[in-house]
GROMACS .gro file of C-alpha atoms in nm:
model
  453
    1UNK     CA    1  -9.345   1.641  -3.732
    2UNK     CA    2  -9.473   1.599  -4.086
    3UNK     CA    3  -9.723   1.315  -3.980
    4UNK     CA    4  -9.820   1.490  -3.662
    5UNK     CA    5  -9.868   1.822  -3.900
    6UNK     CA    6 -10.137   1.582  -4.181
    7UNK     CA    7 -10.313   1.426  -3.829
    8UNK     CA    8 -10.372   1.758  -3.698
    9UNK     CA    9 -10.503   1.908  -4.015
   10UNK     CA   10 -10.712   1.602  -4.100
   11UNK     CA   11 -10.892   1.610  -3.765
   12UNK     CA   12 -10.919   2.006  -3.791
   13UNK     CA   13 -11.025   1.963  -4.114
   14UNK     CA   14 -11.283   1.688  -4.119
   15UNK     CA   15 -11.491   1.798  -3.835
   16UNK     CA   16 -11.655   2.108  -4.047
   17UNK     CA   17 -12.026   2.073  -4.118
   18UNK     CA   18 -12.102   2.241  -4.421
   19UNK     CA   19 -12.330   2.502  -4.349
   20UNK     CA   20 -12.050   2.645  -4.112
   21UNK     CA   21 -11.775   2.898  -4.227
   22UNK     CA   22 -11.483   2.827  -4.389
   23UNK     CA   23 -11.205   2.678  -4.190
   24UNK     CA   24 -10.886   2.911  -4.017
   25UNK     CA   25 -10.583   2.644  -4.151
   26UNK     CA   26 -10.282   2.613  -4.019
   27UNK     CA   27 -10.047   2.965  -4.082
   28UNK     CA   28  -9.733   2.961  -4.232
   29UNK     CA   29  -9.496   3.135  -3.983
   30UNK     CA   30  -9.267   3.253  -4.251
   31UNK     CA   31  -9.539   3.369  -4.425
   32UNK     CA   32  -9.764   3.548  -4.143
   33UNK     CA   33  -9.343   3.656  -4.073
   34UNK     CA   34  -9.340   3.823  -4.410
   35UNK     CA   35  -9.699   3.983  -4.381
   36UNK     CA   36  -9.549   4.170  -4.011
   37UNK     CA   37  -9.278   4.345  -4.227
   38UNK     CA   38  -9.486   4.557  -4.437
   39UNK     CA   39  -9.404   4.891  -4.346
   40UNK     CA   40  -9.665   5.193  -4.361
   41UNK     CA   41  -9.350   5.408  -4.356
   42UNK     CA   42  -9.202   5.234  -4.651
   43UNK     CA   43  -9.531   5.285  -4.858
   44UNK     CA   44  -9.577   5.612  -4.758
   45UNK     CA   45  -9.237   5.717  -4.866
   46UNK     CA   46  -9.270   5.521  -5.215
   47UNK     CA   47  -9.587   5.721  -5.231
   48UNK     CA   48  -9.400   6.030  -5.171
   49UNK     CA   49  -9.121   5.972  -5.411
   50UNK     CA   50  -9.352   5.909  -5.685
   51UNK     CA   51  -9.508   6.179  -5.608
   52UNK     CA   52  -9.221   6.418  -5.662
   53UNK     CA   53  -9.216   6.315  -5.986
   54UNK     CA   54  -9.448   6.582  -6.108
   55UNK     CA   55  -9.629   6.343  -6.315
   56UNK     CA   56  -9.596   6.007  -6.438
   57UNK     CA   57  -9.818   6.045  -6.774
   58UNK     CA   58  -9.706   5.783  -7.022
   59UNK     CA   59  -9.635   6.056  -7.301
   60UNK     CA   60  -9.431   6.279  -7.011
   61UNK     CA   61  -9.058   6.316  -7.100
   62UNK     CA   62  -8.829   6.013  -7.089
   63UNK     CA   63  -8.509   6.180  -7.075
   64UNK     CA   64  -8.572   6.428  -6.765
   65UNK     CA   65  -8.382   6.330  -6.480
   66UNK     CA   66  -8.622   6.465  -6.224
   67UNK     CA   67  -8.920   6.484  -6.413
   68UNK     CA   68  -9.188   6.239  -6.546
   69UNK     CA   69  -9.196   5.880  -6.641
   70UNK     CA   70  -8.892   5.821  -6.726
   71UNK     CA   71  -8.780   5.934  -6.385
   72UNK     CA   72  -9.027   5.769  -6.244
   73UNK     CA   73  -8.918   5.417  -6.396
   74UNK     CA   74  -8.528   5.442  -6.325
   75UNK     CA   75  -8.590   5.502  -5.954
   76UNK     CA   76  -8.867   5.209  -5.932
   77UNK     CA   77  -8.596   5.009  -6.130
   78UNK     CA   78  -8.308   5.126  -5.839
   79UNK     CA   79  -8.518   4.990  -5.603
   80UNK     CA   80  -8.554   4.689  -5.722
   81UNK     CA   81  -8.190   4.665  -5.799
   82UNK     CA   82  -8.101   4.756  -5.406
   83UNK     CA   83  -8.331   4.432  -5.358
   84UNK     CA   84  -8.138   4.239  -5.664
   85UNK     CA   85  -7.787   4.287  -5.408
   86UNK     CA   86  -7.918   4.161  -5.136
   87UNK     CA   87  -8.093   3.806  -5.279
   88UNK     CA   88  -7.847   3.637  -5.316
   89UNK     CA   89  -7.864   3.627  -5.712
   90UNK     CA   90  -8.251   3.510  -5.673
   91UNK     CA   91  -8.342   3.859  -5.787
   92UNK     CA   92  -8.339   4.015  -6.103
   93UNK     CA   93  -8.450   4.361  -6.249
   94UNK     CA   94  -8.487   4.482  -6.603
   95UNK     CA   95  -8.660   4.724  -6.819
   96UNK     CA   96  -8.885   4.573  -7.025
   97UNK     CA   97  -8.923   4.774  -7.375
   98UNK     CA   98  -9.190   4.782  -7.680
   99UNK     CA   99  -9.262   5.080  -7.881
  100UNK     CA  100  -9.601   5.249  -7.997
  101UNK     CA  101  -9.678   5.413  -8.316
  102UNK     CA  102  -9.957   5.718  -8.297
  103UNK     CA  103 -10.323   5.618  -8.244
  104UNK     CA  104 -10.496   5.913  -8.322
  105UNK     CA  105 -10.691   5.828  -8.007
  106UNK     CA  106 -10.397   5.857  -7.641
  107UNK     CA  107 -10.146   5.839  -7.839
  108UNK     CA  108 -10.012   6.163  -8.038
  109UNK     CA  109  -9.656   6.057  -8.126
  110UNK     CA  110  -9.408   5.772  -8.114
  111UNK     CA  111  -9.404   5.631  -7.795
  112UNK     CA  112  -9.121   5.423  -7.609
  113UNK     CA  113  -9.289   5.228  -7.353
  114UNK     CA  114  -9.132   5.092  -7.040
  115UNK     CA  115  -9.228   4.819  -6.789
  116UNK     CA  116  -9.006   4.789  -6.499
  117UNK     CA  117  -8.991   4.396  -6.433
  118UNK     CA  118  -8.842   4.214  -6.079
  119UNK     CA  119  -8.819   3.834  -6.144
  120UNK     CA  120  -8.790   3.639  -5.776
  121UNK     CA  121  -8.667   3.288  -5.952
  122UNK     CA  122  -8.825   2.975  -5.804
  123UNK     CA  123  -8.588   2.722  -5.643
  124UNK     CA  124  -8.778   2.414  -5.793
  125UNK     CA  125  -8.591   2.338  -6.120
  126UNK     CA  126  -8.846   2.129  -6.239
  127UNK     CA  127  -9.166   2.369  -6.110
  128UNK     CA  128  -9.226   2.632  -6.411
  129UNK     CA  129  -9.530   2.815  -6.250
  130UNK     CA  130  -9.531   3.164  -6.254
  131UNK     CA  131  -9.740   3.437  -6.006
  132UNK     CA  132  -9.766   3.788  -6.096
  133UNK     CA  133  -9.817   4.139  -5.891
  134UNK     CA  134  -9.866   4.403  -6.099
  135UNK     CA  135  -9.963   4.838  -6.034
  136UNK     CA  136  -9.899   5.074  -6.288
  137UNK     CA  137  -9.724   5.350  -6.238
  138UNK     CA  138  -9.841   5.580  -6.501
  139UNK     CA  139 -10.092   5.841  -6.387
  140UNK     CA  140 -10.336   6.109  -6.543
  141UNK     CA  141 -10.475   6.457  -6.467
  142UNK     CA  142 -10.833   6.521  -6.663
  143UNK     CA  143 -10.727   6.448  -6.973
  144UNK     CA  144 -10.508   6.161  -7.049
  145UNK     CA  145 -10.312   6.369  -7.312
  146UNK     CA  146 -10.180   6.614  -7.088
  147UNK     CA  147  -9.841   6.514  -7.031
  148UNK     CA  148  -9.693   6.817  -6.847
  149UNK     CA  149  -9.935   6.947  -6.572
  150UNK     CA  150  -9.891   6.838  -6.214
  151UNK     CA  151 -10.026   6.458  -6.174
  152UNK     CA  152  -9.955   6.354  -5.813
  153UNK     CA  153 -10.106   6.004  -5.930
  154UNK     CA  154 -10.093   5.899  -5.518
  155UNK     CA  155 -10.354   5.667  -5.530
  156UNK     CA  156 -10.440   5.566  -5.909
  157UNK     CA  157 -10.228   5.375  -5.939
  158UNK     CA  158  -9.905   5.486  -5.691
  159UNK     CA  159 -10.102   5.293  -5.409
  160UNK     CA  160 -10.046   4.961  -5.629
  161UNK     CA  161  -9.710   5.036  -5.766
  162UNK     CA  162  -9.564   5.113  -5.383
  163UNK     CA  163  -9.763   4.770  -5.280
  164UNK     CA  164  -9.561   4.616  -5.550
  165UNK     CA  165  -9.231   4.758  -5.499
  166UNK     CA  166  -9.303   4.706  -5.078
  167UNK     CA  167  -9.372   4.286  -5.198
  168UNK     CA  168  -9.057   4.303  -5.372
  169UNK     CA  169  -8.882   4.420  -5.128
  170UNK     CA  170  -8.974   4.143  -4.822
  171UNK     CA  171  -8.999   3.817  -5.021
  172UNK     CA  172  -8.699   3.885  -5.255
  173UNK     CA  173  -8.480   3.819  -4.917
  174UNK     CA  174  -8.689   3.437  -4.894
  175UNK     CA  175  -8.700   3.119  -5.088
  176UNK     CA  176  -9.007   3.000  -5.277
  177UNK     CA  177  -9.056   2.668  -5.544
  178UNK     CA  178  -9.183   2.847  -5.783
  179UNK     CA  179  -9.140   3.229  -5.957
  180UNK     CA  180  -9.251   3.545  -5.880
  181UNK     CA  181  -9.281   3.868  -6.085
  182UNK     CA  182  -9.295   4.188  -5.941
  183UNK     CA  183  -9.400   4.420  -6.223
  184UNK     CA  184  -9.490   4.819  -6.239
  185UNK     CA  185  -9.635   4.874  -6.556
  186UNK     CA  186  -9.677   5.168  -6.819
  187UNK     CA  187  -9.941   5.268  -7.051
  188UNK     CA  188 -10.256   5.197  -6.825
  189UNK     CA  189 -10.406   5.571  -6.920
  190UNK     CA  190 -10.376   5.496  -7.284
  191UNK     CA  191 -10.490   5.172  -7.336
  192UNK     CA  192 -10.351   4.906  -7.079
  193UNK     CA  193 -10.043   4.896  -7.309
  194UNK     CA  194  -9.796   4.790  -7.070
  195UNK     CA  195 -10.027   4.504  -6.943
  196UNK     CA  196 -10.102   4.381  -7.302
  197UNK     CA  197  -9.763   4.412  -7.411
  198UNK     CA  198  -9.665   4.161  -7.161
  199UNK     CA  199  -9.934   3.964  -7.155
  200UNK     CA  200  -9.898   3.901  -7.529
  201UNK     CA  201  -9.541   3.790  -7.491
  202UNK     CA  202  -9.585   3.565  -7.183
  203UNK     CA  203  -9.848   3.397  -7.391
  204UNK     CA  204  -9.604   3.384  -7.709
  205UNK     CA  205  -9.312   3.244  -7.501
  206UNK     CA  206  -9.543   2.985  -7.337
  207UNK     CA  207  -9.509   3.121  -6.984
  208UNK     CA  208  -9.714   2.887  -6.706
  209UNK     CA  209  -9.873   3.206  -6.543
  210UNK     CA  210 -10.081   3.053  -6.294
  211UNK     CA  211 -10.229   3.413  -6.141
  212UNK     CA  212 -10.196   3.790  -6.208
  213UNK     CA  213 -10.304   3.978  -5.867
  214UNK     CA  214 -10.351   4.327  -6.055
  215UNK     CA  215 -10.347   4.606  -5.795
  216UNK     CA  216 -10.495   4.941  -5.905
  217UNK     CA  217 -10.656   5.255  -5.631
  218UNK     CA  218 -10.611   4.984  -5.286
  219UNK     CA  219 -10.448   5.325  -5.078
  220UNK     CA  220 -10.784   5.555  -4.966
  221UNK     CA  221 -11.048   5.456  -4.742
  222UNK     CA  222 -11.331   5.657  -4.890
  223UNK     CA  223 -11.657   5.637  -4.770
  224UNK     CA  224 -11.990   5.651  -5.046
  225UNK     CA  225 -12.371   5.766  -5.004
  226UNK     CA  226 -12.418   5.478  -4.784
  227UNK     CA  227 -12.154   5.532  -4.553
  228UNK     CA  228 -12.002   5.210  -4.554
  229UNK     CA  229 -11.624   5.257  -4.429
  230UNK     CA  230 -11.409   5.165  -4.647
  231UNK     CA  231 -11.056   5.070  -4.471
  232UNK     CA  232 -11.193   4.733  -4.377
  233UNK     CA  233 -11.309   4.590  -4.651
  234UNK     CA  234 -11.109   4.547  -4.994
  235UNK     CA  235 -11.302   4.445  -5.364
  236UNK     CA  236 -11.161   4.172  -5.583
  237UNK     CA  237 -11.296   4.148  -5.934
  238UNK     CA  238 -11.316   3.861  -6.194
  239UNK     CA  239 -11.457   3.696  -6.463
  240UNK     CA  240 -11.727   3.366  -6.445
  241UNK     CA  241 -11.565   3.235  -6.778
  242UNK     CA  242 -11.311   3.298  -6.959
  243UNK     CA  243 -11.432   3.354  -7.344
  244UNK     CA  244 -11.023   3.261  -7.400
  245UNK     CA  245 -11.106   2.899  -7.643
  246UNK     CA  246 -11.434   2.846  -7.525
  247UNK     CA  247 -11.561   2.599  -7.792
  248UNK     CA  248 -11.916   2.516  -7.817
  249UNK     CA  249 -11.841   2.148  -7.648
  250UNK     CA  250 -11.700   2.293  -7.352
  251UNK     CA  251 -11.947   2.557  -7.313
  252UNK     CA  252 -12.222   2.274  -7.334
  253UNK     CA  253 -11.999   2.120  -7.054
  254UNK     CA  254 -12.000   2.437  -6.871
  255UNK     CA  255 -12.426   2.465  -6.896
  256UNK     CA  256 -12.471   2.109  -6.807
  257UNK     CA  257 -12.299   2.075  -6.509
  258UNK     CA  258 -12.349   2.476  -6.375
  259UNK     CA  259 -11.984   2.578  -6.361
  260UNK     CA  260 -12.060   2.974  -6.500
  261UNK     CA  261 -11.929   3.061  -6.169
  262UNK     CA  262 -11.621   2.853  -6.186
  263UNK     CA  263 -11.389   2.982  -6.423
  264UNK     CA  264 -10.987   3.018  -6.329
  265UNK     CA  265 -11.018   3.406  -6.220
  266UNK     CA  266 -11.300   3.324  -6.063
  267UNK     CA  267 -11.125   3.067  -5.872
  268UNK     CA  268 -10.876   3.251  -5.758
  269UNK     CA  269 -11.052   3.507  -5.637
  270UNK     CA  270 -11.205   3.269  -5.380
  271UNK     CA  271 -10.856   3.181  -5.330
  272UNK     CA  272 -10.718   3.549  -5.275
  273UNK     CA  273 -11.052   3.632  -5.026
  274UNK     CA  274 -10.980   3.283  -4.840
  275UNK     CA  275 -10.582   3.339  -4.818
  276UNK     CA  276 -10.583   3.707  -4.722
  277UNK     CA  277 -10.874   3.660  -4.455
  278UNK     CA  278 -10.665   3.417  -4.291
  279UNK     CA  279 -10.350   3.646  -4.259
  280UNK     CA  280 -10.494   3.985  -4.254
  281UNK     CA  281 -10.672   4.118  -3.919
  282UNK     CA  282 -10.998   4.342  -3.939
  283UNK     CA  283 -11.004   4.283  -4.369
  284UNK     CA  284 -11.285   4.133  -4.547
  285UNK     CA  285 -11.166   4.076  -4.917
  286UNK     CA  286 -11.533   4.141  -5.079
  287UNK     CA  287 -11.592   3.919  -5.408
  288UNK     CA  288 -11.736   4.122  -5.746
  289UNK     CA  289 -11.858   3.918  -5.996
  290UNK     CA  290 -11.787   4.147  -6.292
  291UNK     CA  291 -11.404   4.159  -6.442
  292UNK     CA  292 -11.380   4.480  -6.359
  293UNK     CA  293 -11.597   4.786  -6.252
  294UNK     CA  294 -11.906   4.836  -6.442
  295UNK     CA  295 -11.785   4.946  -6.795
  296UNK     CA  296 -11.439   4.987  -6.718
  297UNK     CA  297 -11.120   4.801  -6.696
  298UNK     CA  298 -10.790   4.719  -6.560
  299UNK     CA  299 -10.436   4.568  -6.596
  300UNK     CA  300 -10.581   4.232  -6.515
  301UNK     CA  301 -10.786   4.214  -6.841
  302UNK     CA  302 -10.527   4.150  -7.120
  303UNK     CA  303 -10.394   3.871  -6.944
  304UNK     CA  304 -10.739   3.724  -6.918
  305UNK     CA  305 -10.787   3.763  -7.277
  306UNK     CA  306 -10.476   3.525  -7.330
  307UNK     CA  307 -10.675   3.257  -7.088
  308UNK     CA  308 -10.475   3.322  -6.779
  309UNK     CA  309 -10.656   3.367  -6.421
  310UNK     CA  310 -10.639   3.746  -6.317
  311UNK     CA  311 -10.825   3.975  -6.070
  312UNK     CA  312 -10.798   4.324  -6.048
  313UNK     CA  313 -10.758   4.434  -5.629
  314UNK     CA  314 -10.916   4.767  -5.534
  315UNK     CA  315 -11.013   4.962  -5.256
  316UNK     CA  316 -11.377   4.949  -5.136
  317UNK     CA  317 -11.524   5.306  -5.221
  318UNK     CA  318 -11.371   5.515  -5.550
  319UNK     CA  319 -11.321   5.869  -5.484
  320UNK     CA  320 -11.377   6.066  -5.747
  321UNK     CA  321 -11.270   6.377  -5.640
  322UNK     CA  322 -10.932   6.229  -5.667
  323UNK     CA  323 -10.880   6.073  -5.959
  324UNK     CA  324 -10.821   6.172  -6.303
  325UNK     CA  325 -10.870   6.529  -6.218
  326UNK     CA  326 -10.674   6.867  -6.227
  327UNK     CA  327 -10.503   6.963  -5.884
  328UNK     CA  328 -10.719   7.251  -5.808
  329UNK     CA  329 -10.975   7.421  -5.548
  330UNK     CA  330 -11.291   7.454  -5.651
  331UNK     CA  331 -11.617   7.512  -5.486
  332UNK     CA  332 -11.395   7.474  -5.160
  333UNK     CA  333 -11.351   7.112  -5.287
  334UNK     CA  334 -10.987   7.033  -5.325
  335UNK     CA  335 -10.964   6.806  -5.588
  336UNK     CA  336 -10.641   6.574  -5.704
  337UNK     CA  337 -10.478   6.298  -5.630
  338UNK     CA  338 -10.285   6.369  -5.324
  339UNK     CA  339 -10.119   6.203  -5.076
  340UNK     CA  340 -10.301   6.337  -4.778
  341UNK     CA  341 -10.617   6.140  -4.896
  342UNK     CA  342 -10.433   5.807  -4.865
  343UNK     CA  343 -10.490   5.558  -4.567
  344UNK     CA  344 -10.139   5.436  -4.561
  345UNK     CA  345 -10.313   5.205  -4.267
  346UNK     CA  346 -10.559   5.092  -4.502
  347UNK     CA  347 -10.279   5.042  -4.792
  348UNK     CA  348 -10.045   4.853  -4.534
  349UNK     CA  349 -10.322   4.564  -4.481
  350UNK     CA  350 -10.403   4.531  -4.886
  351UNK     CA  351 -10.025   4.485  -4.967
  352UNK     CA  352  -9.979   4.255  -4.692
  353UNK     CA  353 -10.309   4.058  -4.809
  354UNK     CA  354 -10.127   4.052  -5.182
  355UNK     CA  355  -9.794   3.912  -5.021
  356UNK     CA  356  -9.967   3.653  -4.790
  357UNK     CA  357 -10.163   3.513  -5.088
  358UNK     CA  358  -9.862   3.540  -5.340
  359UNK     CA  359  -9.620   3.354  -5.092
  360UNK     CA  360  -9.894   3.076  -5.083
  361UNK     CA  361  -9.914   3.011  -5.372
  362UNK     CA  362  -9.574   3.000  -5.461
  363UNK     CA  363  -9.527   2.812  -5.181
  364UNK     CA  364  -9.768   2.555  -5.299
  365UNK     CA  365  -9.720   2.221  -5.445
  366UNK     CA  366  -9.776   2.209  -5.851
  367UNK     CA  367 -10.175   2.115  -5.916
  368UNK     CA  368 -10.312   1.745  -5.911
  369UNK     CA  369 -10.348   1.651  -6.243
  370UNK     CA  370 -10.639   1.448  -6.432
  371UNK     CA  371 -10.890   1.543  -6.171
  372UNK     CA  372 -11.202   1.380  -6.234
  373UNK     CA  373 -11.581   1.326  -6.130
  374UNK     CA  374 -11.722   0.972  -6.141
  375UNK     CA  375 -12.026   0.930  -6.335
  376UNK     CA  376 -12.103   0.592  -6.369
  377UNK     CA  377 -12.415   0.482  -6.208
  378UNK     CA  378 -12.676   0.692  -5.990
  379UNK     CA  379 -12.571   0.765  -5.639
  380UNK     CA  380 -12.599   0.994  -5.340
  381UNK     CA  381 -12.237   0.956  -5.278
  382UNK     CA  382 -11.984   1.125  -5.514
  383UNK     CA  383 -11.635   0.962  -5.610
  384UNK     CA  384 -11.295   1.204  -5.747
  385UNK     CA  385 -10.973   1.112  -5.821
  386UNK     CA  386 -10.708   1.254  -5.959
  387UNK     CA  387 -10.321   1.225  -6.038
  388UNK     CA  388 -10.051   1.323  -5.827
  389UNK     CA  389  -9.829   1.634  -5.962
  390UNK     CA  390  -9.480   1.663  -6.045
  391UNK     CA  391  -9.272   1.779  -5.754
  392UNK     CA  392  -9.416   1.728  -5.369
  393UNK     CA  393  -9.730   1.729  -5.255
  394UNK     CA  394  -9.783   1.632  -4.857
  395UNK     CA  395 -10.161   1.564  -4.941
  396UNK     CA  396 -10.449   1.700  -5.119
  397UNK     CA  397 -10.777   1.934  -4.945
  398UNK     CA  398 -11.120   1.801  -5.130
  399UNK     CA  399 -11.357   2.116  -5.120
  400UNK     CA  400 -11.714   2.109  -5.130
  401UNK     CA  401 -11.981   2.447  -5.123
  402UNK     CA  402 -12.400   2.408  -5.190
  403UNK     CA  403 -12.415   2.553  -5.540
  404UNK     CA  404 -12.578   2.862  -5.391
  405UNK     CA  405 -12.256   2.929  -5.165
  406UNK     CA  406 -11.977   3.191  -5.303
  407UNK     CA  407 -11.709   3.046  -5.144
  408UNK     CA  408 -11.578   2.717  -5.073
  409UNK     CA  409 -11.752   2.577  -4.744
  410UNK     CA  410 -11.597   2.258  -4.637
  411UNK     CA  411 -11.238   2.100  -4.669
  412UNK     CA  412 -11.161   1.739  -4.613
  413UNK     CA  413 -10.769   1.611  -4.609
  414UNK     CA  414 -10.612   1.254  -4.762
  415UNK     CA  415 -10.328   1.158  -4.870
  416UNK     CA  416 -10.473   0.952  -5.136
  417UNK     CA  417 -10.543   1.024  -5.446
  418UNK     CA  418 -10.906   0.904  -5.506
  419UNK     CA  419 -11.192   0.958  -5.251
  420UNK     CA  420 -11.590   0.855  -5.235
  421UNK     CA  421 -11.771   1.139  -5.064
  422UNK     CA  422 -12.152   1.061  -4.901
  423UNK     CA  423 -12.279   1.414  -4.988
  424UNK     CA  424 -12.444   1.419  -5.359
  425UNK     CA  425 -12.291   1.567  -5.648
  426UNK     CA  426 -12.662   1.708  -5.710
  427UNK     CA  427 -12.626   1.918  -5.434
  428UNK     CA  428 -12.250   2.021  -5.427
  429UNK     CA  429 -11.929   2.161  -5.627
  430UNK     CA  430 -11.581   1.998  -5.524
  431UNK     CA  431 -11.279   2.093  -5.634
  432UNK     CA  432 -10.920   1.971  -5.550
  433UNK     CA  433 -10.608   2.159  -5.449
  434UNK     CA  434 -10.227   1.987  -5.312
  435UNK     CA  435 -10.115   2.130  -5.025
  436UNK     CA  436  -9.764   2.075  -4.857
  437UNK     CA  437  -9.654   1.950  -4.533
  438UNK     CA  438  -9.657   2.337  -4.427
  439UNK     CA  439 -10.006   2.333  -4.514
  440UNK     CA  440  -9.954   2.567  -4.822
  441UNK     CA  441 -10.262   2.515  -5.038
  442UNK     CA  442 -10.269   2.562  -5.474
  443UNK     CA  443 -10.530   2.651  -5.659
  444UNK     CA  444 -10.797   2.462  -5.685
  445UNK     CA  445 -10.902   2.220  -5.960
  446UNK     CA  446 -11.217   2.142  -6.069
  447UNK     CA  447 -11.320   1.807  -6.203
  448UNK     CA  448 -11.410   1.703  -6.497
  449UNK     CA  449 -11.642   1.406  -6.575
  450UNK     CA  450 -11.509   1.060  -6.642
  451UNK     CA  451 -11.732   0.762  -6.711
  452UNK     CA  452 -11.532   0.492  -6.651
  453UNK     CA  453 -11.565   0.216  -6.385
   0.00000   0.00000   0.00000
């Protein structure tokens, strides 16, 4: 079945000109499985409960047992306990704690700040690769300091949080190689506290973070001046480069060889669009090439301050009607964020593009290593190899895109680990990725340059 599996993939594969599109692979039936189970009734009733909550502000009371964060946090941390039973002891929840001293700036007083972490362990002893989701729950009304008005927070960011708590909820019941965290963070409103708080510490403790899909406003399909709709199309922002030790030499490397558009965020955001397309029906994942939205930012950024890939999800068209502002009627305008301007359709289709690409991934084989271009003499043909990575790999997928093309355009399988290629490295990026006999694809690697015969 195995072989079969590589011949039919090969010849699939290797019959792609590249000016065509990108090719459908293989699905993984556990996966596309997984991807049926999101429930629109499950999100909309996470939606609901945070809701109820009154508000979610990070400086809202911690001790109220129906009110505010705090109640917000122990019932996202119940659910992901219920999951915990039911995992067979693959699935662990915690709080995750750091405290804040007054800014002068969103912060007024001592603050105890709470991230509510689900770990899905990986099954591969010896694969340490980790692959984040993240939403955070905290909310706002107009101004960030008022922690006792009604914040309904639906949408910014309860659509990401439910996404995240939905994810946990189907894959903590399957197997994967490597780990995945589930996390709904605090202290996005005043600062992307929560985010840089872990970030910080995952960096400290050496954690292999291999991708942070940040999820923040995916839930309302909006339309804008244009009157594009919305509900079919999804954003995904990230950085060229990451500034994260970019010495001089390698930024020379960078210039020289015209990789600004090939930085690890950037990478996988090719991935995510690639991934999701393939397992999500009437969704175009749209690429940005910004790190976030003009001037502004998300969860996703202090993690790629710290030099991990990260890209921030969001829905196609902002309302603004509905977010950070006071629940009120005005003008005959209602304005708020409220749960009858979510698409829980719309919502439904960006978690399920999260969980398809996450379960890839984690599914994957660990990365070839030593991946290399080979620069010896001049040539129309171009020559990689590479190194074969700890733990299984069924084969590796060569990719190749003009270096005017966004995405990757051609894929070629082998089994081997070095490969001569008659297109012209002039003309073309490659990249390398493992895949496994399931036809689970990594992330891909781009080459460096090696000189030697």
């Amino acid at each position: 079945m195995k072989k079969l599996l590589l011949l039919l993939l090969t010849a699939c594969l290797t019959k792609v000109s590249i000016a065509q599109s990108p090719v459908i692979i293989h699905k993984d039936a556990e996966i596309a499985g997984m991807v049926a189970e999101v429930s629109t009734d499950s999100l909309k009733s996470y939606i609901n409960k945070l809701v109820s909550f009154g508000t979610r502000n990070t400086l809202s009371s911690t001790t109220n047992a129906q009110r505010g964060i705090g109640a917000a946090r122990n019932w996202i941390l119940s659910r992901f306990s219920g999951f915990a039973r039911t995992s067979g002891g693959r699935f662990m929840a915690k709080f995750d704690t750091s405290t804040y001293k007054p800014d002068g700036k969103r912060i007024d007083s001592t603050l105890i700040l709470t991230n509510v972490v689900g770990t899905l362990k990986g099954t591969d002893p010896d694969d340490h690769r980790i692959f984040i989701i993240s939403g955070h729950m905290d909310n706002m009304r107009t101004s960030v300091m008022d922690r006792t008005g009604i914040a309904p927070g639906a949408n910014d960011d309860g659509s990401g949080t439910a996404a995240v708590i939905e994810c946990a909820r189907i894959m903590s019941k399957h197997k994967f190689p490597a780990t995945i965290i589930f996390v709904a963070v605090c202290g996005e409103e005043q600062g992307l506290l929560g985010a840089g708080f872990m970030a910080a510490n995952a960096k400290r403790d050496k954690w292999d973070i291999q991708a942070v899909l940040n999820n923040d406003i995916i839930g309302s399909n909006n339309t804008n001046e244009t009157n594009i709709i919305g509900n079919t199309r999804v954003r995904v922002f990230s950085e060229g480069l990451s500034a994260f030790e970019l010495t001089e030499q390698k930024a020379a490397a960078i210039r020289a060889m015209g990789l600004e558009n090939d930085g690890p965020s950037r990478q996988l955001a090719r991935y995510v669009k690639e991934v999701g397309e393939r397992y999500i029906d009437n969704l175009e994942v749209v690429m940005i090439y910004r790190p976030d939205r003009f001037l502004r930012g998300g969860d996703h950024l202090p993690y790629q301050q710290q030099g991990y890939a990260a890209v921030r999800v969001t829905e196609m068209n902002e309302n603004f009607n509905h977010q950070h502002q006071d629940v009120r009627v005005e003008k005959g305008i209602q304005y708020g964020d409220l749960p009858e301007f979510m698409d829980f359709e719309y919502l439904r289709k960006n978690t399920g593009m999260n969980l398809s690409n996450l379960a890839n991934l984690a599914k994957s084989p660990q990365a070839p290593q030593e991946v290399n271009i080979a620069v010896v003499a001049l040539s129309n043909s171009t020559g990689l190899s590479w190194k074969a990575p700890a733990g299984k790999a069924a084969g590796y997928y060569v990719l190749m895109r003009e270096t005017t093309s966004p995405v990757w355009q051609k894929k070629i399988f082998t089994t081997d680990t070095s490969i001569t290629l008659p297109y012209s490295k002039d003309n073309y990026f490659f990249a390398v990725q493992a895949v496994s006999a399931a036809g689970n694809e990594g992330l891909p690697v781009v080459p460096s340059v090696s000189r030697k015969h």
